[in-house]
Coordinates of C-alpha atoms and ligand atoms in Angstrom, one line a residue:
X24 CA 0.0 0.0 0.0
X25 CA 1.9 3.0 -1.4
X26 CA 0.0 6.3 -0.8
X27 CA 0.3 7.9 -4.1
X28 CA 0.3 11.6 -2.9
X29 CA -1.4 14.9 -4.0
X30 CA -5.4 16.2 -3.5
X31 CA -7.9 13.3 -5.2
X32 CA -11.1 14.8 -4.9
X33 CA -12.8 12.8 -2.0
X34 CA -14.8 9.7 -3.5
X35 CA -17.5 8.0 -1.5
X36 CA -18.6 4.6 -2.1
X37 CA -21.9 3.8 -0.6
X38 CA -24.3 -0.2 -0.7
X39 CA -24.4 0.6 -4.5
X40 CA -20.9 -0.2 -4.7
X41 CA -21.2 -3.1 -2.0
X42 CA -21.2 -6.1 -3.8
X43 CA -18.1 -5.1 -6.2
X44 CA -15.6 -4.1 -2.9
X45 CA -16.4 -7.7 -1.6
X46 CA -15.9 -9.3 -5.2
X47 CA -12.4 -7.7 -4.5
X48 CA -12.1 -9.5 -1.5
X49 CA -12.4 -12.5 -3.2
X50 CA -16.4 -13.2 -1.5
X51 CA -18.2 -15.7 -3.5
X52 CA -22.0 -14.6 -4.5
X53 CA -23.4 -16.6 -1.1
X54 CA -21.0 -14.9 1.1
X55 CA -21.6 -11.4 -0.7
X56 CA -25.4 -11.6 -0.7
X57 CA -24.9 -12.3 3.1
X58 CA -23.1 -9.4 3.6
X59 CA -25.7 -7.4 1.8
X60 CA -28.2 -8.7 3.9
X61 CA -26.5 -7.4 6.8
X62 CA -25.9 -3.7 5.2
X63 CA -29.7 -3.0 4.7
X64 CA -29.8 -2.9 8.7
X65 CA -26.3 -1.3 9.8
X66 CA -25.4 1.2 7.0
X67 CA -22.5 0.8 5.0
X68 CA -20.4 3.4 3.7
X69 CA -16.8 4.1 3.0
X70 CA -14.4 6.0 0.7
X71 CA -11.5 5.8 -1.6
X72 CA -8.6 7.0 0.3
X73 CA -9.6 4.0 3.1
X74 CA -10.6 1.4 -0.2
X75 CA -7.5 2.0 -1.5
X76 CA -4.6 3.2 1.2
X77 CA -5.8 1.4 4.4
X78 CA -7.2 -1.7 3.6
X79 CA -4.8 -4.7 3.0
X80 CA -7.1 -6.6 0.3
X81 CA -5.3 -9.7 0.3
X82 CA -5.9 -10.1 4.1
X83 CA -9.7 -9.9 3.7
X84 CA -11.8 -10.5 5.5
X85 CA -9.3 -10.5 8.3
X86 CA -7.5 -7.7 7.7
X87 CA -8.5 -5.1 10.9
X88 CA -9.3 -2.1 8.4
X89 CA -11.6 -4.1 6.5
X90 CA -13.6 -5.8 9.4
X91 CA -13.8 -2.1 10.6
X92 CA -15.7 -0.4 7.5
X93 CA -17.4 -3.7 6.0
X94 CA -20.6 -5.5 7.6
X95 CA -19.6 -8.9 8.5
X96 CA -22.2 -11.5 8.4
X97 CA -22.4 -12.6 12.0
X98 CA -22.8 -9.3 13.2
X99 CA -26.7 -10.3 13.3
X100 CA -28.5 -13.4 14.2
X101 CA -28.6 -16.1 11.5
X102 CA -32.3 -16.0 10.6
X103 CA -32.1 -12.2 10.1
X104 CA -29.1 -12.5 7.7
X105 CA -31.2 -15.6 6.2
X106 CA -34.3 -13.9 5.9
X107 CA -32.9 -10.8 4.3
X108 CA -30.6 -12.5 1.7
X109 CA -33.8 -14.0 0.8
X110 CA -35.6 -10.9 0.3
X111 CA -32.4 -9.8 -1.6
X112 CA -32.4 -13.1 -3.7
X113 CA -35.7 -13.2 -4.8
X114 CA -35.3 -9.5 -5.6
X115 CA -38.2 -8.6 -2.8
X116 CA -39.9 -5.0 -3.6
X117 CA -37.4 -2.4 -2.0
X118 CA -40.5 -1.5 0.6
X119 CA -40.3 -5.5 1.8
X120 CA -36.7 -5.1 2.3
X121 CA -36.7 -1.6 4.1
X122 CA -39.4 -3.0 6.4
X123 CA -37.9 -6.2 7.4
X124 CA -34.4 -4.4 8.0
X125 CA -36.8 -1.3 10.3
X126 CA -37.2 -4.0 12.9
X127 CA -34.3 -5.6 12.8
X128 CA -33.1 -2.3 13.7
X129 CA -35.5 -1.5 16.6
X130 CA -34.0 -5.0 18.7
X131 CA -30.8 -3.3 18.4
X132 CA -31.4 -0.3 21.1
X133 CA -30.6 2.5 18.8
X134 CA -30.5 5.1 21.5
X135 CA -28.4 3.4 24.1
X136 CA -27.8 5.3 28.0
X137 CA -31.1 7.6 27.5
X138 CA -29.2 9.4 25.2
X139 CA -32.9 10.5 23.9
X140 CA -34.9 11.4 26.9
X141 CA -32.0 12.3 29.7
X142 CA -30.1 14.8 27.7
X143 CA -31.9 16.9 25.9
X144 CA -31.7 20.7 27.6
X145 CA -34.4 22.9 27.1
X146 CA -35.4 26.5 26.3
X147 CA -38.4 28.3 27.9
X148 CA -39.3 25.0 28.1
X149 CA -39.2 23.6 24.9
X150 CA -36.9 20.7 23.8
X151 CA -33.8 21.8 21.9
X152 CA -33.2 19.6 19.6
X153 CA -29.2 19.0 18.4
X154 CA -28.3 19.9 21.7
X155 CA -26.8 17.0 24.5
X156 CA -26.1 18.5 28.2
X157 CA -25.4 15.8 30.5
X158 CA -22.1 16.4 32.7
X159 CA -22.6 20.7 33.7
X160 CA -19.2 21.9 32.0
X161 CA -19.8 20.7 28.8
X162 CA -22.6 20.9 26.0
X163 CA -22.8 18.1 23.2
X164 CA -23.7 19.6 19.7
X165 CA -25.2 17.9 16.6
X166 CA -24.7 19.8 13.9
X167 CA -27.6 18.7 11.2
X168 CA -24.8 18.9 8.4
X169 CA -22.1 16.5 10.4
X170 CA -24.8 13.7 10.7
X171 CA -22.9 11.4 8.6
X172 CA -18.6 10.0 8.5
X173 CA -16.4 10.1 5.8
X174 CA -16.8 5.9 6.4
X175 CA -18.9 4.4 8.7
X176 CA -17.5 2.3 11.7
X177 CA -18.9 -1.3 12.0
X178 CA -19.0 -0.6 15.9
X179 CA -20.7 2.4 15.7
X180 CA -23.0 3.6 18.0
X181 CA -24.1 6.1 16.2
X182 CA -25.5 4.3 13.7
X183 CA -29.2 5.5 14.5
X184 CA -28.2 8.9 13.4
X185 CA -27.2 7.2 9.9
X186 CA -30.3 5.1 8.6
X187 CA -32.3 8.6 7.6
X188 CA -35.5 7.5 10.7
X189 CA -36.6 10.8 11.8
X190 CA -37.5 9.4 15.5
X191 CA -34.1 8.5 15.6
X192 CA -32.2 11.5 14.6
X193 CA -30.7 14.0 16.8
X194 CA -29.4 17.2 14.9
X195 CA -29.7 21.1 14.9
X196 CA -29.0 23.9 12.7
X197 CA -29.9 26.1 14.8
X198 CA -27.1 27.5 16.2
X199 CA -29.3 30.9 17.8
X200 CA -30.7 28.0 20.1
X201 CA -27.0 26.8 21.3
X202 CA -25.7 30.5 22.2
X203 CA -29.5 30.9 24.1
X204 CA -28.8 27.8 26.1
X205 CA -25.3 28.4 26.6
X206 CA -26.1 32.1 28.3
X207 CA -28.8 31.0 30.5
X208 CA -25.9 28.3 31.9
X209 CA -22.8 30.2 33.4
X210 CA -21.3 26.3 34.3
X211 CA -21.1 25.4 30.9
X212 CA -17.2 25.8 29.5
X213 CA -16.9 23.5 26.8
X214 CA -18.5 22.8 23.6
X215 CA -18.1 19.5 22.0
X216 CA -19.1 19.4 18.3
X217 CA -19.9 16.1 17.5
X218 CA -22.1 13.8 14.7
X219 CA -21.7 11.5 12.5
X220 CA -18.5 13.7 12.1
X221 CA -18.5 17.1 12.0
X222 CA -15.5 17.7 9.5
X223 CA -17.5 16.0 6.7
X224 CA -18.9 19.6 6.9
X225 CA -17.2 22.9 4.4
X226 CA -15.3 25.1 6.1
X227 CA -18.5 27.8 4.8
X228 CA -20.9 25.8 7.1
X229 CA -18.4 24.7 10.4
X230 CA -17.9 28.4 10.3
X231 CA -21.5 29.4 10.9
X232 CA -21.8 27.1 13.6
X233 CA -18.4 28.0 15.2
X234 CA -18.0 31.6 15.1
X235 CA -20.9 32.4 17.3
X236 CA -19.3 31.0 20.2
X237 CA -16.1 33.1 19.4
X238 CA -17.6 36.7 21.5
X239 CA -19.4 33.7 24.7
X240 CA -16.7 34.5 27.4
X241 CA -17.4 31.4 29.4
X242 CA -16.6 29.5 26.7
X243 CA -12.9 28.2 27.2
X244 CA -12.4 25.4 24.8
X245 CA -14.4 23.9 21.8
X246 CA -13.7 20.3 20.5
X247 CA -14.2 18.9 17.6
X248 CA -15.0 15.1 17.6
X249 CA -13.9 13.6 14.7
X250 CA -12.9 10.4 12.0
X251 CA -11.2 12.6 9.8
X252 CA -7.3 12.1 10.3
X253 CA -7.7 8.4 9.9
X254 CA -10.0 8.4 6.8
X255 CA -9.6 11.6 5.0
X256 CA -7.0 13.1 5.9
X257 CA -6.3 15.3 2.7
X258 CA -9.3 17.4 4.5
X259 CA -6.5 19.1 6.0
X260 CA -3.7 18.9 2.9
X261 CA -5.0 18.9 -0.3
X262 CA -8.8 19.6 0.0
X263 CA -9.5 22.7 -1.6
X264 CA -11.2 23.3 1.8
X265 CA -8.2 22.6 3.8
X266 CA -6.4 26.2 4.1
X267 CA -9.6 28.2 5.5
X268 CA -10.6 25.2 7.7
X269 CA -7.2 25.8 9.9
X270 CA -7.7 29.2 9.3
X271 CA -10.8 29.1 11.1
X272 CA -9.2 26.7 14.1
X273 CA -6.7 29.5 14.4
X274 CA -9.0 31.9 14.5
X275 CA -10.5 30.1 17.8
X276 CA -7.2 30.2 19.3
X277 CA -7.2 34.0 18.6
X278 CA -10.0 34.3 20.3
X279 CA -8.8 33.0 23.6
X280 CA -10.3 29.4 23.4
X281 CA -8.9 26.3 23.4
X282 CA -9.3 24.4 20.2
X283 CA -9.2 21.0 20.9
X284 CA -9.9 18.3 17.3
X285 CA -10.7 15.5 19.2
X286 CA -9.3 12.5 16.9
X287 CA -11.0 9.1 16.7
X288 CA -7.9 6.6 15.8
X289 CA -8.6 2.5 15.9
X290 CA -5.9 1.2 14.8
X291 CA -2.3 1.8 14.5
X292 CA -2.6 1.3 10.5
X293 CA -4.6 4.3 10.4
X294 CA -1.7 6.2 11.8
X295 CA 1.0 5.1 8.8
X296 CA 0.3 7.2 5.7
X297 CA 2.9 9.8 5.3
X298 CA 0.1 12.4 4.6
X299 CA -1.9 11.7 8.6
X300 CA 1.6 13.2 9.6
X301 CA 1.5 16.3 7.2
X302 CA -2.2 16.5 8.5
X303 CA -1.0 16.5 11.9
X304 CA 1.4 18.9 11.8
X305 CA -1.2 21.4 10.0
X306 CA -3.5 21.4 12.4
X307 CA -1.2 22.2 15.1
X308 CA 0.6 25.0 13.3
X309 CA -3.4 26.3 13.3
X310 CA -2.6 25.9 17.4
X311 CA -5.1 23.7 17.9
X312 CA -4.1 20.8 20.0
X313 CA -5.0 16.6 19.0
X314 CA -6.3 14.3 21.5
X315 CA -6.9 10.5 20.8
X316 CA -9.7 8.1 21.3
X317 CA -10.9 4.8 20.3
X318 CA -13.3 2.2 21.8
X319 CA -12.0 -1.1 22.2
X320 CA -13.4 -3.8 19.7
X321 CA -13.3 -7.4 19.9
X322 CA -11.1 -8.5 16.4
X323 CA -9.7 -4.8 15.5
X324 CA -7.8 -3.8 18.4
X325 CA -7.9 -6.1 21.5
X326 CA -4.3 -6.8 22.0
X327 CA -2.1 -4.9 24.5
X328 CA 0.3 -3.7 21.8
X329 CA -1.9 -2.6 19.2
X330 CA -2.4 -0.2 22.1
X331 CA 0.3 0.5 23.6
X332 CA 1.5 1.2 19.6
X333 CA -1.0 3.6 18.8
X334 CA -0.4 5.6 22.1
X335 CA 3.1 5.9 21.3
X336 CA 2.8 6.5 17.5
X337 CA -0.2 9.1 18.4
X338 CA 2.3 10.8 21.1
X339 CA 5.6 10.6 18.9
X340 CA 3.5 12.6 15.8
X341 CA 2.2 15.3 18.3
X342 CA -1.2 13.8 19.8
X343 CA -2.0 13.3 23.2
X344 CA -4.3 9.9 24.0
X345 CA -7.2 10.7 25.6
X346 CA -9.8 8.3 25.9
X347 CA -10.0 4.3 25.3
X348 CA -13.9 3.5 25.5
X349 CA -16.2 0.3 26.3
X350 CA -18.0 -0.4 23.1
X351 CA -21.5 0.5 23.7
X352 CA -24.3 -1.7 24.2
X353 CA -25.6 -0.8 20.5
X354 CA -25.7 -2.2 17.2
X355 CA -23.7 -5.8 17.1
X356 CA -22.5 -5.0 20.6
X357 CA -22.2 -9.2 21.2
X358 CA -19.9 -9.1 17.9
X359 CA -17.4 -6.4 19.0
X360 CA -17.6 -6.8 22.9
X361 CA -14.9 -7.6 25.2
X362 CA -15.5 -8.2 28.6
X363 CA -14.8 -5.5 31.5
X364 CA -12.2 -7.6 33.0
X365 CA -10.2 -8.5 29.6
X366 CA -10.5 -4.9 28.7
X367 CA -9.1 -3.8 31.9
X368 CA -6.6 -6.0 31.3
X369 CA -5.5 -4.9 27.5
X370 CA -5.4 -1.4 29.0
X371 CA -3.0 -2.1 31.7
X372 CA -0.9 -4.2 29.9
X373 CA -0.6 -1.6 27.3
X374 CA -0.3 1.2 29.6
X375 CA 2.7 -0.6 31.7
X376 CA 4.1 0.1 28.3
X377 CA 4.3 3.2 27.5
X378 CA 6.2 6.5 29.4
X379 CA 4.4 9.0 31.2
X380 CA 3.5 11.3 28.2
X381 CA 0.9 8.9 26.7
X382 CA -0.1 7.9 30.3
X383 CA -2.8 10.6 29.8
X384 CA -5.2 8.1 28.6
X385 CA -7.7 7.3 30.4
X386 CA -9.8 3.7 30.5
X387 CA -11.6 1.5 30.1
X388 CA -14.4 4.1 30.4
X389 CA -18.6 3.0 30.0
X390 CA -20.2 6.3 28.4
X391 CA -23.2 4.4 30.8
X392 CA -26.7 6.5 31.8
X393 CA -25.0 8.1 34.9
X394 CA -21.5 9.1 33.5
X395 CA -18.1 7.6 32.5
X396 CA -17.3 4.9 34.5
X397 CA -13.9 4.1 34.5
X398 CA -13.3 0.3 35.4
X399 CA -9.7 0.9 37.4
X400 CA -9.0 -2.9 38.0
X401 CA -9.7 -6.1 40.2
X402 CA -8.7 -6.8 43.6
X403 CA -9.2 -8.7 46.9
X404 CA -11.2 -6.7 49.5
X405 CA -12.4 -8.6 52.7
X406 CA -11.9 -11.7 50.9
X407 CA -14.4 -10.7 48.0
X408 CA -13.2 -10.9 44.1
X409 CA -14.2 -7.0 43.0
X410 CA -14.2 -4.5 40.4
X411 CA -12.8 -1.3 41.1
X412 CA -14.8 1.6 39.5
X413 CA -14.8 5.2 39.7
X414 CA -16.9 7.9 38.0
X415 CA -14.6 10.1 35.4
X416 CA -17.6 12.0 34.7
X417 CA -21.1 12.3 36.3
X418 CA -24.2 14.0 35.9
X419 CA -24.2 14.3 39.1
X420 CA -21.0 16.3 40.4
X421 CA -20.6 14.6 43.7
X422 CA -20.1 11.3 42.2
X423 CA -16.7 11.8 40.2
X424 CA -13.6 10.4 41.1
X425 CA -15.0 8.3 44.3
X426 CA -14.0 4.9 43.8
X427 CA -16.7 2.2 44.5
X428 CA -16.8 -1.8 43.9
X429 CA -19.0 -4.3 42.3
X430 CA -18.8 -8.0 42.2
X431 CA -16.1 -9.5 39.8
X432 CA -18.2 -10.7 37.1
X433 CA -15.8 -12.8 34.2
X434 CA -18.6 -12.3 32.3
X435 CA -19.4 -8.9 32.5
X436 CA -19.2 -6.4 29.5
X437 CA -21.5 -3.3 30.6
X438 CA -22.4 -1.5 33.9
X439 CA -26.0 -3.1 33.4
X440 CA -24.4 -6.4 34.4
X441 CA -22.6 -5.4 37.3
X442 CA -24.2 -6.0 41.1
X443 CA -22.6 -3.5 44.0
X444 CA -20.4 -5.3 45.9
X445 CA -20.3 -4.4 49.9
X446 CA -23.5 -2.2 49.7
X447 CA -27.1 -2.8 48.7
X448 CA -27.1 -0.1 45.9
X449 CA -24.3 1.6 43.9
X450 CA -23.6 5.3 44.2
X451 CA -25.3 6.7 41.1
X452 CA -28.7 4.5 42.4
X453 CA -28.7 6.7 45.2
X454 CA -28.7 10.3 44.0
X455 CA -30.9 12.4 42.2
X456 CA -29.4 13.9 39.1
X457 CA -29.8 17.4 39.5
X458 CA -32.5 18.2 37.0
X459 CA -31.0 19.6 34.4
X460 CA -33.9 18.8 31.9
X461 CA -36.0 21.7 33.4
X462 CA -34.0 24.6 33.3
Ligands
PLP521 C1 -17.4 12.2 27.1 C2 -18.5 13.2 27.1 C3 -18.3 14.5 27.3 C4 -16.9 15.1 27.5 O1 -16.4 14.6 28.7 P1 -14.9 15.0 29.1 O2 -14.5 14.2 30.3 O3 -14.8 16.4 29.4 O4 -14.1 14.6 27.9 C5 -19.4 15.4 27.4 N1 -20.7 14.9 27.2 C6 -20.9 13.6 27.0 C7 -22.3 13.1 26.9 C8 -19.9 12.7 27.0 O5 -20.1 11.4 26.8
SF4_522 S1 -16.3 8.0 13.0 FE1 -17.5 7.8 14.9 S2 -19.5 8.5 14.4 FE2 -18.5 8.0 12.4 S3 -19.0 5.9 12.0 FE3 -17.1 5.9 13.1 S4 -17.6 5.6 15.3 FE4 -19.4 6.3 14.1

């Protein structure tokens, strides 16, 4: 895989192109139609720059890139896949298909952690919509144009916001609502663009939403949560777009603000092209700053050193790791879930590994209902095998950075599945949230 270098215009391939990628891989018709099956449910899209420089094609299916972009077969029970190839086969009427795959879908818990109903703020009393506010400091926002990623991730938990169902959707473009909200909450700091990916968006539209924020004095960093340095990078080198894009990043550093691109790396592969480094090193001459974070997936990166490799590659080009999440129980969650105690494990194995500078990672961390639990090990107490937990974030304040236990479970993959361990409740089960929903 030689990246040929200069600006390609960006090429996305979508399920139209679906059943020629996996006749590249060498799938025979059965195995394709499977796949198929399985991409009418969890949406499937990629590009050319992640076709072409990332994926090893004469791995497939094994290689990590591919299993991250591509729907795999047995990422949904057997008699869905069966029952859709058949629709496929017997060329079903598109409606037929579409309504099968809806509820599919609807066993998967689209929404996970009340994502819907907790944490949607409102103004004189009317739902925002777009808008997340769940720990105080920071606000979550949607913008409507960053609903969808230069490739989709198998694991994604976002997936909802992908498949076009309105009563799934979260998004805004509204960005007179954000300021509103913002104002009538001194506590809030941060704002956290998110999606889909928000630099799918033009540098015309990110602007809109971001310079807004550029006169709120409370405001002392805004992230940007994002794909892009792993599967477009030339957003930032050759896209005609790229120059006024750091332009504006710099323009948020003018203003006193912290610009912090929040970059969503996998796997160390997606760290090798010469042009993520040229990337990197544009968007912190803009003086932004780069932090890392990846959930951990069962067959792409659940081995110490993929780990430890991308912390040190990550802090060696100029990023600092952030974040190593629990997938989420979304989507194929069985398919890509380790368990709390083998991801605990991968983290501190990898993390005995590394020097202090990439020991700013934090993990294995549950983006659960009540916060960020971090799971911080497993240990003897009073003769009782336990989990130690501790709450990086909360929605509600006291709860951060107590430590409390829970039975070891070998078994365990989410918070759901944990029981408390020397108490009849856990911490979060006995606090009110502070009602944020109201204000
Ligand atoms: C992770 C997250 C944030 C940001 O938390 P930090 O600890 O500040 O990175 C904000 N809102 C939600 C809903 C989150 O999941
Ligand atoms: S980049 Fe993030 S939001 Fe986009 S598909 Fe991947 S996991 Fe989902």
């Amino acid at each position: 895989m030689i990246f040929s270098k200069g600006a390609r215009g960006f090429r996305a391939y979508t399920t139209k192109h679906l059943d020629e990628l996996l006749g590249r891989g060498g799938l025979d018709e059965q195995a394709r139609l499977r796949v198929r099956a399985v991409a009418t449910v969890l949406p499937f899209r990629t590009n050319a720059y992640v076709v072409d420089e990332l994926i090893d094609w004469s791995a497939v299916p094994d290689d990590p890139i591919y299993r991250l972009v591509f729907p795999q077969e047995d990422m949904l029970p057997e008699a869905d896949v069966s029952r859709l190839a058949g629709l496929l086969r017997d060329a079903a009427p598109a409606a037929r298909v579409q309504e099968a795959a809806r509820e599919i879908r609807m066993r998967l818990n689209p929404h996970p952690a009340g994502q819907l109903e907790l944490n949607v703020p409102r103004v004189d009393g009317e739902p925002v919509p777009g808008l997340q506010h769940k720990y105080s400091e920071t606000v979550l926002f949607f913008p409507k144009q960053g609903q969808t990623c230069h490739a989709y991730c198998t694991y994604c938990f976002r997936w909802a916001q992908f498949i076009g169902e309105p009563d799934l959707k979260m998004a805004s473009d509204d960005i007179g609502n954000l300021v509103e909200y913002v104002k009538a909450h001194p506590e809030v700091t941060s704002i956290l663009f998110t999606g889909g990916d928000p630099m799918i968006m033009s540098e015309a539209v990110l602007r809109r939403y971001v310079e807004p924020l550029l006169g709120l004095e409370q405001i002392e960093s805004i992230r940007i949560g994002t794909k892009s340095l792993a599967y477009w990078p030339d957003r930032f080198v050759g896209d005609p777009d790229a120059g006024a894009t750091l332009k504006l990043f710099t323009e948020v550093v003018e203003s006193g603000k912290s610009l912090a691109f929040m970059a969503h790396f996998t796997h160390p592969r997606e760290l090798e092209p010469d042009i993520v480094q040229t990337a990197v090193g544009r968007i912190l001459e803009s003086g932004a700053t780069i932090r890392t974070q990846a959930p951990l997936i069962r067959s792409i990166n659940d081995r110490p050193d993929t780990w430890s490799h991308m912390w040190r590659r990550q802090t060696a080009m100029g990023m600092i790791p952030y974040y190593m999440f629990v997938e989420r129980d979304t989507g194929p969650q069985d398919y890509f879930a380790v368990t709390l105690a083998e991801a605990h494990r991968i983290f501190r194995d990898a993390y005995a590994q590394v020097s202090g500078l990439c020991r700013t990672v934090r993990g294995p961390s549950m983006s659960a209902t009540p916060g960020k639990v971090c799971v911080d090990g497993v240990t003897e107490v009073a003769g009782q095998r336990v989990f130690v937990l501790h709450f990086i974030q909360a929605r509600d304040p006291e709860l951060v950075g107590r430590p409390f236990f829970a039975h070891y479970d070998p078994h365990a993959v989410w918070l759901d599945d944990l029981r408390p361990a020397f108490a009849d409740r856990f911490p979060f089960e006995f606090t009110e949230a502070p009602n944020r929903l109201s204000a």
